[in-house]
Amino acid sequence: MTEKEFTGLTSAQAQERLKKDGLNEVPEPKFNFFKEFLSKLWNLSAWILEAALILECILGKWIQSSFILLMLLFAALNGANQKRRSRKVLNSISKELTPTVSVMRDGKWQYINSKELVVGDLVSLKAGDILAADMKLVSGNVSVDESSITGESKPINKNDGNELFAGTTVVSGSGLAYITATGANSRAGKTINLINNSASPGHLQQLLTKIIFALCSIALALTVVVLIVAIIRKDNILDLLPFLAMMFIASIPVAMPSTFAVSNSVEAKKLSKDGILTSDLTGIQDAANLNLLLLDKTGTITENKTTVSSWTSLSSLSNDEVLKLAGEATDKRNPSIIDTAISDYLKSKNIAYSQPNNFVPFTSDTGYSMAEVDGYNVKLGSFKQLSKIDPDAQNEISRIDFTAGRSVAVLINDKLAGVFILKDKIRPDSKKALAELKARGIKPIMLTGDNQKTAAAVAKEVGLTGKVISIHDFNEKTNVNDLAGIADVLPEDKLNMVKLFQKEGYIVGMTGDGVNDAPALKQAEVGIAVSNAADVAKRSSKMVLLKDGLTPILEILDAGHRVYQRMTTWALTKIAKTSELTVILTIGYILFKYLPISFNAMVLYSILNSLVVITIATDNVKVSYKPENWNIWKLTRTSLIICVGWVVFGTAFLIWLSQHGYSAGQISTMSYLYLVFTALITVPITRTTKFFWQSKPSNWIIYVELGDAILSAALAILGWAMAPISWADLGLTILIALVAAIIVDIPYHFYIKKVN
């Protein structure tokens, strides 16, 4: 049975079956808030809180136990709520990543959303397709990756009559298939989900882990100091245990996952409105560190439309006859931009052609498509590949200017019959966007399958400076800074390039669209699938563009820098506040033989500060225009400038209070207020390179900080959960905190200016 004899459904039939069977999807399990809440009670930070809770219960301190329980519940509830918000954002994005399928409806091939597939639909398959339903192959040969349902990574060859299953990927080949089962009735029992939630941690997450480790190390060192002093003084160590536990609790960033999730989700949602879908949140955060970008020429630098600029016939057959045979070798079911360009050229010449009975689509393995027409074997593909078949081809091309564009040759019965020269139109935004990328400290390198001369001409036109070399001359000794582009690139070369650049220390971004681009897109820190990319390329990338050109990449960079700035504020604030608290507790114990802050106040301090930290994810930030570099030692040094200032003023304040007749309870309350106010001011200090009073934070930060300050002041005046103090004492504490803030911000301001 020939391909022409296969027919699909009519639109009316499809609609009838869609009403009967429903959409081709299986609703994902709804987010279970209670289950997520319970999961937040089973991790390292929760275990520390739970251990402290058990300890307090054993000691019979029920008020303290209730405070720890409150903190534990706050962390779990807040974490579950932010997870719900992130899930909602990603779910809305994943719907837009649903694959489209080439289907025959009403006798015409058209692309439809995979959710609209019904049993009986005739679909066209090509390499890179992710199958969205079960189907039976009725024509052609395909190699399928069934690892998603069998776990076997080796591709399986499928022929006429073989079953294909939803969720598997066509690795190579092409064919026609009839849909046999959709939605819940398919073997996979679910539709394709391109959101990869199990991706490995990004560079930011790895740094945050190091920060947590460093803070816990500081807490451990100070705990040892307190224990040694207690042993020397013969103090009751059991009385200290709850406080020592709190030193570790203060080191655990309870609100960090929420801050991180909110910041990424805010940017993912914003990008989706701008036509950029995020399938892996690490792609956003790593964009701030990006310093090398590998760019596909076609579809990114140039428009995703190619036109024939010249045609040279080299056959004894008439010109029209050769062109007609060339048209027969184009793909009608899944036309590439080259197929479309040649088809448009033939239409302009009024040359009609039809779909041959025997047609083999283009594959990267062969480098050409092929058709059998009226006794002629016609091959259509790159001159470089086809010249290997016809040894005399090189002798026939003297009058053809191959530097004018991309060459596409026609072989008839394995003899060169003609050459098309195709030219891609440069996008209006390309030159300006590339200049902007270079101004931001990012090295752009153009990748193309074109020959070296053609690639060099395009690079010059868009302002890329440096050499354009062939992939055959590319090796570990190649100086990246000297490159403008790499020519003669095959898709499988890209993975090796990404790995090599990463080995040299670059944070690599890459654009791609093909099946063989998928491994490189997955490997790159910022893999970007362009708008016309194959499904498997979209699944492998971290970002998916819905619009063409380079401008969307600049938007991704801006989003990455916003996340970087917010999380830098979080890191500096967390290190400074935690160090201040633990050091003041240790110094207070050594000087006064008791911990200068009550346990209840410490728990309140941790909860209220966590609320403020979450709002950092909404902050107004100034985008940096250079690649960032996460450096924990630089962050620590910067934080310690603030911490030392707070500790010096805090210690002096403690000594002054103790010398002027204040009770231990009053000292505890005023110390608590000092820590709260300085912690609140730390956020405005660390979020800007200006003096803190010169830059306005987001409204959410302002509202929550004011709320924290007012609540803490009210508790201190009323004496709830702490010893009461007077209005005068409250005013004195606020004044000390403000004076300290102004003085601390001066050296910090000049240091930040110097290091930046």
Short mmCIF file of C-alpha atoms in Angstrom, two decimals, residues 238-607:
data_model
loop_
_atom_site.label_atom_id
_atom_site.label_comp_id
_atom_site.label_asym_id
_atom_site.label_seq_id
_atom_site.Cartn_x
_atom_site.Cartn_y
_atom_site.Cartn_z
CA LEU A 238 21.65 21.07 80.81
CA ASP A 239 20.34 24.64 81.19
CA LEU A 240 22.39 25.63 78.16
CA LEU A 241 21.25 22.85 75.84
CA PRO A 242 18.10 24.60 74.53
CA PHE A 243 20.12 27.72 73.76
CA LEU A 244 22.88 25.78 72.05
CA ALA A 245 20.23 24.05 69.98
CA MET A 246 18.88 27.47 69.03
CA MET A 247 22.32 28.54 67.80
CA PHE A 248 22.10 25.75 65.25
CA ILE A 249 18.47 26.53 64.51
CA ALA A 250 19.46 30.12 63.76
CA SER A 251 22.07 28.81 61.30
CA ILE A 252 19.52 26.79 59.32
CA PRO A 253 17.93 29.00 56.64
CA VAL A 254 14.33 28.00 57.29
CA ALA A 255 13.02 30.46 54.70
CA MET A 256 15.73 29.84 52.08
CA PRO A 257 13.77 27.28 50.00
CA SER A 258 10.78 29.61 49.97
CA THR A 259 12.85 32.64 49.00
CA PHE A 260 14.54 30.66 46.27
CA ALA A 261 11.26 29.24 44.94
CA VAL A 262 9.47 32.60 44.97
CA SER A 263 12.31 34.42 43.22
CA ASN A 264 12.57 31.82 40.45
CA SER A 265 8.81 31.51 40.06
CA VAL A 266 8.38 35.28 39.79
CA GLU A 267 10.90 35.39 36.96
CA ALA A 268 9.56 32.25 35.24
CA LYS A 269 6.08 33.78 35.18
CA LYS A 270 7.40 37.08 33.86
CA LEU A 271 9.39 35.33 31.12
CA SER A 272 6.36 33.28 30.07
CA LYS A 273 4.44 36.51 29.47
CA ASP A 274 7.32 37.63 27.25
CA GLY A 275 7.19 34.44 25.17
CA ILE A 276 9.93 32.50 26.96
CA LEU A 277 9.00 29.26 28.70
CA THR A 278 11.06 27.85 31.54
CA SER A 279 11.29 24.08 31.76
CA ASP A 280 14.09 24.04 34.36
CA LEU A 281 14.44 26.83 36.92
CA THR A 282 18.22 26.40 37.15
CA GLY A 283 18.36 27.89 33.65
CA ILE A 284 17.22 31.25 35.05
CA GLN A 285 19.71 31.41 37.89
CA ASP A 286 22.66 30.23 35.77
CA ALA A 287 21.91 32.92 33.17
CA ALA A 288 23.51 35.47 35.51
CA ASN A 289 26.83 33.59 35.30
CA LEU A 290 26.68 33.01 31.54
CA ASN A 291 29.88 34.11 29.77
CA LEU A 292 29.86 32.06 26.53
CA LEU A 293 26.91 31.68 24.16
CA LEU A 294 26.87 29.26 21.23
CA LEU A 295 24.35 30.46 18.66
CA ASP A 296 22.81 28.59 15.76
CA LYS A 297 22.94 30.81 12.70
CA THR A 298 19.71 29.68 11.07
CA GLY A 299 16.59 30.67 12.96
CA THR A 300 18.47 32.66 15.59
CA ILE A 301 20.87 35.10 13.93
CA THR A 302 19.07 34.82 10.62
CA GLU A 303 15.34 34.67 10.00
CA ASN A 304 13.77 31.26 10.05
CA LYS A 305 13.06 31.61 6.35
CA THR A 306 15.43 30.81 3.54
CA THR A 307 15.05 31.85 -0.08
CA VAL A 308 16.72 30.60 -3.24
CA SER A 309 19.09 33.30 -4.46
CA SER A 310 20.36 31.37 -7.49
CA TRP A 311 19.93 28.08 -9.36
CA THR A 312 22.43 26.47 -11.71
CA SER A 313 21.42 23.48 -13.85
CA LEU A 314 24.23 21.06 -14.70
CA SER A 315 22.14 18.32 -16.35
CA SER A 316 21.43 17.33 -19.95
CA LEU A 317 17.75 17.29 -19.01
CA SER A 318 15.75 20.46 -19.50
CA ASN A 319 15.86 23.05 -16.73
CA ASP A 320 12.17 22.63 -15.90
CA GLU A 321 12.50 18.85 -15.78
CA VAL A 322 15.43 19.00 -13.36
CA LEU A 323 13.56 21.46 -11.15
CA LYS A 324 10.46 19.24 -11.19
CA LEU A 325 12.52 16.24 -10.06
CA ALA A 326 14.13 18.36 -7.34
CA GLY A 327 10.65 19.28 -6.13
CA GLU A 328 9.74 15.59 -5.92
CA ALA A 329 12.63 15.13 -3.44
CA THR A 330 11.34 17.77 -1.01
CA ASP A 331 9.45 16.70 2.13
CA LYS A 332 5.75 17.56 1.88
CA ARG A 333 4.64 16.12 5.23
CA ASN A 334 7.23 17.76 7.47
CA PRO A 335 8.93 20.39 5.31
CA SER A 336 12.16 21.95 6.55
CA ILE A 337 13.04 25.56 5.82
CA ILE A 338 15.10 24.33 2.86
CA ASP A 339 12.17 22.30 1.50
CA THR A 340 9.94 25.36 1.86
CA ALA A 341 12.47 27.62 0.12
CA ILE A 342 12.79 25.28 -2.87
CA SER A 343 9.02 24.78 -3.05
CA ASP A 344 8.46 28.55 -3.06
CA TYR A 345 11.05 28.93 -5.82
CA LEU A 346 9.36 26.27 -7.94
CA LYS A 347 5.96 27.91 -7.45
CA SER A 348 7.40 31.21 -8.63
CA LYS A 349 8.54 29.38 -11.81
CA ASN A 350 5.11 27.73 -12.19
CA ILE A 351 6.65 24.27 -11.98
CA ALA A 352 4.22 21.66 -10.65
CA TYR A 353 5.31 18.48 -8.90
CA SER A 354 3.65 15.76 -6.81
CA GLN A 355 4.31 13.45 -3.88
CA PRO A 356 6.26 10.40 -5.12
CA ASN A 357 5.33 6.89 -4.02
CA ASN A 358 8.82 6.18 -2.77
CA PHE A 359 10.26 8.98 -0.68
CA VAL A 360 12.89 8.92 2.10
CA PRO A 361 13.11 12.13 4.19
CA PHE A 362 16.33 13.89 5.05
CA THR A 363 18.32 12.58 8.03
CA SER A 364 21.54 13.93 9.50
CA ASP A 365 23.09 10.50 8.97
CA THR A 366 22.70 10.55 5.17
CA GLY A 367 22.68 14.31 4.63
CA TYR A 368 19.98 14.19 1.95
CA SER A 369 16.39 13.27 1.11
CA MET A 370 15.63 10.84 -1.73
CA ALA A 371 12.79 10.08 -4.13
CA GLU A 372 12.17 7.52 -6.90
CA VAL A 373 10.34 9.20 -9.80
CA ASP A 374 9.70 7.73 -13.27
CA GLY A 375 12.86 5.68 -13.23
CA TYR A 376 14.99 8.50 -11.79
CA ASN A 377 16.70 8.36 -8.40
CA VAL A 378 16.74 11.91 -7.05
CA LYS A 379 18.77 13.05 -4.06
CA LEU A 380 18.48 16.50 -2.50
CA GLY A 381 20.97 17.64 0.12
CA SER A 382 24.16 19.51 0.91
CA PHE A 383 26.74 19.70 -1.86
CA LYS A 384 29.40 18.58 0.60
CA GLN A 385 27.58 15.30 1.27
CA LEU A 386 26.39 14.61 -2.27
CA SER A 387 29.78 15.33 -3.83
CA LYS A 388 30.99 12.23 -2.02
CA ILE A 389 28.55 10.19 -4.13
CA ASP A 390 29.45 11.80 -7.49
CA PRO A 391 33.25 11.96 -7.78
CA ASP A 392 32.95 14.23 -10.84
CA ALA A 393 30.90 16.86 -9.01
CA GLN A 394 33.89 19.05 -8.16
CA ASN A 395 34.67 19.44 -11.87
CA GLU A 396 31.22 20.87 -12.64
CA ILE A 397 31.04 23.79 -10.22
CA SER A 398 33.59 26.28 -11.45
CA ARG A 399 31.00 28.96 -12.25
CA ILE A 400 29.08 28.63 -8.95
CA ASP A 401 29.81 31.10 -6.11
CA PHE A 402 29.50 28.98 -2.99
CA THR A 403 30.31 31.95 -0.74
CA ALA A 404 26.99 33.58 -1.68
CA GLY A 405 24.99 31.33 0.62
CA ARG A 406 24.11 27.78 1.55
CA SER A 407 24.49 25.21 -1.19
CA VAL A 408 21.87 22.52 -1.83
CA ALA A 409 22.71 20.05 -4.59
CA VAL A 410 20.49 17.84 -6.73
CA LEU A 411 21.71 14.41 -7.84
CA ILE A 412 19.85 12.49 -10.53
CA ASN A 413 20.91 8.87 -10.79
CA ASP A 414 23.91 9.76 -8.61
CA LYS A 415 25.15 12.45 -11.01
CA LEU A 416 25.24 16.15 -10.12
CA ALA A 417 22.29 17.78 -11.89
CA GLY A 418 22.21 21.22 -10.35
CA VAL A 419 22.94 23.43 -7.36
CA PHE A 420 20.67 25.81 -5.45
CA ILE A 421 22.28 28.67 -3.53
CA LEU A 422 20.06 29.62 -0.61
CA LYS A 423 20.46 32.72 1.47
CA ASP A 424 19.20 33.42 4.96
CA LYS A 425 18.00 36.90 5.72
CA ILE A 426 19.69 38.50 8.73
CA ARG A 427 17.21 39.38 11.45
CA PRO A 428 16.78 43.12 12.04
CA ASP A 429 17.63 42.73 15.74
CA SER A 430 20.67 40.45 15.36
CA LYS A 431 23.47 43.00 15.00
CA LYS A 432 22.20 45.16 17.86
CA ALA A 433 21.52 42.17 20.14
CA LEU A 434 24.96 40.66 19.49
CA ALA A 435 26.58 43.99 20.31
CA GLU A 436 24.59 44.05 23.56
CA LEU A 437 25.73 40.52 24.42
CA LYS A 438 29.36 41.50 23.90
CA ALA A 439 28.88 44.65 25.97
CA ARG A 440 27.64 42.43 28.81
CA GLY A 441 30.88 40.45 28.78
CA ILE A 442 29.43 37.42 26.98
CA LYS A 443 31.38 35.84 24.15
CA PRO A 444 28.98 34.91 21.30
CA ILE A 445 30.13 32.24 18.82
CA MET A 446 28.07 31.45 15.74
CA LEU A 447 27.62 27.79 14.82
CA THR A 448 26.57 26.78 11.32
CA GLY A 449 26.65 23.89 8.92
CA ASP A 450 27.54 26.33 6.14
CA ASN A 451 31.00 26.40 4.63
CA GLN A 452 33.65 28.62 6.11
CA LYS A 453 33.42 31.45 3.55
CA THR A 454 29.64 31.73 3.80
CA ALA A 455 29.81 31.70 7.59
CA ALA A 456 32.51 34.39 7.59
CA ALA A 457 30.33 36.64 5.42
CA VAL A 458 27.39 36.31 7.83
CA ALA A 459 29.63 36.90 10.87
CA LYS A 460 30.98 40.10 9.30
CA GLU A 461 27.47 41.32 8.46
CA VAL A 462 26.26 40.98 12.07
CA GLY A 463 29.40 42.44 13.64
CA LEU A 464 30.99 39.30 15.06
CA THR A 465 34.73 39.92 15.25
CA GLY A 466 37.36 37.23 15.08
CA LYS A 467 38.09 34.20 12.96
CA VAL A 468 35.57 31.78 11.51
CA ILE A 469 37.10 28.32 11.47
CA SER A 470 35.94 24.92 10.30
CA ILE A 471 34.89 22.39 12.91
CA HIS A 472 37.73 20.23 11.58
CA ASP A 473 40.22 22.83 12.86
CA PHE A 474 38.57 23.12 16.27
CA ASN A 475 40.41 21.48 19.21
CA GLU A 476 41.43 22.03 22.82
CA LYS A 477 44.12 24.52 21.77
CA THR A 478 41.61 26.79 20.01
CA ASN A 479 41.53 30.26 21.59
CA VAL A 480 37.89 31.07 22.24
CA ASN A 481 38.53 34.81 22.36
CA ASP A 482 39.75 34.73 18.74
CA LEU A 483 36.59 33.07 17.40
CA ALA A 484 33.61 34.65 15.68
CA GLY A 485 32.12 31.40 14.44
CA ILE A 486 32.58 27.74 13.64
CA ALA A 487 31.53 26.39 10.23
CA ASP A 488 30.80 22.90 8.86
CA VAL A 489 29.23 22.00 12.20
CA LEU A 490 27.15 18.85 12.45
CA PRO A 491 24.61 18.60 15.30
CA GLU A 492 26.58 15.82 16.99
CA ASP A 493 29.63 18.14 17.20
CA LYS A 494 27.83 20.49 19.56
CA LEU A 495 27.90 18.28 22.65
CA ASN A 496 31.67 17.93 22.40
CA MET A 497 32.03 21.71 22.07
CA VAL A 498 29.85 22.40 25.12
CA LYS A 499 31.80 19.91 27.25
CA LEU A 500 35.14 21.30 26.11
CA PHE A 501 34.16 24.89 26.92
CA GLN A 502 32.79 23.84 30.32
CA LYS A 503 36.04 22.01 31.02
CA GLU A 504 37.84 25.30 30.40
CA GLY A 505 35.68 26.97 33.05
CA TYR A 506 33.04 28.69 30.93
CA ILE A 507 29.37 28.87 31.87
CA VAL A 508 27.85 27.90 28.55
CA GLY A 509 24.59 28.85 26.90
CA MET A 510 23.44 27.29 23.66
CA THR A 511 20.59 27.58 21.20
CA GLY A 512 19.36 24.60 19.21
CA ASP A 513 16.42 23.10 17.41
CA GLY A 514 17.25 19.62 16.14
CA VAL A 515 17.09 16.09 17.50
CA ASN A 516 20.84 15.82 17.73
CA ASP A 517 21.03 19.18 19.52
CA ALA A 518 19.24 17.67 22.53
CA PRO A 519 22.33 16.26 24.35
CA ALA A 520 24.18 19.58 24.02
CA LEU A 521 21.11 21.57 25.15
CA LYS A 522 20.85 19.31 28.20
CA GLN A 523 24.57 19.66 28.94
CA ALA A 524 24.71 23.46 28.66
CA GLU A 525 24.00 25.47 31.80
CA VAL A 526 21.54 27.55 29.81
CA GLY A 527 20.16 25.38 27.01
CA ILE A 528 17.70 27.33 24.87
CA ALA A 529 15.37 25.65 22.35
CA VAL A 530 14.26 28.01 19.60
CA SER A 531 10.65 28.40 18.54
CA ASN A 532 10.66 25.77 15.79
CA ALA A 533 12.66 23.18 17.76
CA ALA A 534 11.87 19.47 17.73
CA ASP A 535 9.94 18.19 20.75
CA VAL A 536 12.94 16.29 22.11
CA ALA A 537 15.06 19.47 21.91
CA LYS A 538 12.43 21.38 23.89
CA ARG A 539 12.30 18.62 26.49
CA SER A 540 16.09 18.69 26.87
CA SER A 541 16.47 22.45 27.13
CA LYS A 542 15.97 24.68 30.15
CA MET A 543 14.39 27.53 28.25
CA VAL A 544 12.05 27.46 25.22
CA LEU A 545 11.56 30.51 23.02
CA LEU A 546 8.14 31.15 21.54
CA LYS A 547 9.39 34.01 19.40
CA ASP A 548 12.35 34.25 17.07
CA GLY A 549 15.57 36.20 17.22
CA LEU A 550 18.19 37.09 19.81
CA THR A 551 16.29 39.67 21.83
CA PRO A 552 14.54 37.05 24.04
CA ILE A 553 17.99 35.84 25.18
CA LEU A 554 18.67 39.30 26.61
CA GLU A 555 15.45 38.98 28.60
CA ILE A 556 16.66 35.64 29.99
CA LEU A 557 19.92 37.29 31.07
CA ASP A 558 18.02 40.08 32.83
CA ALA A 559 15.89 37.53 34.67
CA GLY A 560 19.01 35.65 35.77
CA HIS A 561 20.62 38.82 37.08
CA ARG A 562 17.51 39.74 39.04
CA VAL A 563 17.53 36.32 40.73
CA TYR A 564 21.28 36.67 41.36
CA GLN A 565 20.92 40.10 42.98
CA ARG A 566 18.06 38.95 45.22
CA MET A 567 19.84 35.79 46.31
CA THR A 568 23.05 37.78 46.90
CA THR A 569 21.04 40.00 49.23
CA TRP A 570 19.72 36.85 50.93
CA ALA A 571 23.21 35.34 51.29
CA LEU A 572 24.80 38.52 52.67
CA THR A 573 21.89 39.10 55.03
CA LYS A 574 21.82 35.51 56.27
CA ILE A 575 25.55 35.32 56.94
CA ALA A 576 25.62 38.72 58.65
CA LYS A 577 22.54 38.14 60.83
CA THR A 578 23.44 34.61 61.88
CA SER A 579 27.01 35.57 62.72
CA GLU A 580 25.80 38.59 64.69
CA LEU A 581 23.34 36.53 66.74
CA THR A 582 25.67 33.66 67.56
CA VAL A 583 28.67 35.89 68.36
CA ILE A 584 26.66 38.23 70.62
CA LEU A 585 25.20 35.21 72.44
CA THR A 586 28.70 33.80 72.97
CA ILE A 587 30.23 37.12 74.09
CA GLY A 588 27.27 37.80 76.37
CA TYR A 589 27.63 34.41 78.04
CA ILE A 590 31.38 34.86 78.54
CA LEU A 591 31.00 38.39 79.96
CA PHE A 592 27.83 38.03 82.04
CA LYS A 593 27.68 34.29 82.77
CA TYR A 594 24.23 34.03 81.17
CA LEU A 595 22.88 34.16 77.63
CA PRO A 596 21.71 37.75 77.07
CA ILE A 597 18.61 36.82 75.06
CA SER A 598 15.74 34.69 76.31
CA PHE A 599 14.86 31.49 74.51
CA ASN A 600 11.39 32.79 73.62
CA ALA A 601 12.89 35.92 72.10
CA MET A 602 15.33 33.85 70.02
CA VAL A 603 12.48 31.82 68.55
CA LEU A 604 10.49 34.98 67.78
CA TYR A 605 13.60 36.51 66.19
CA SER A 606 14.00 33.51 63.87
CA ILE A 607 10.33 33.51 62.81
#
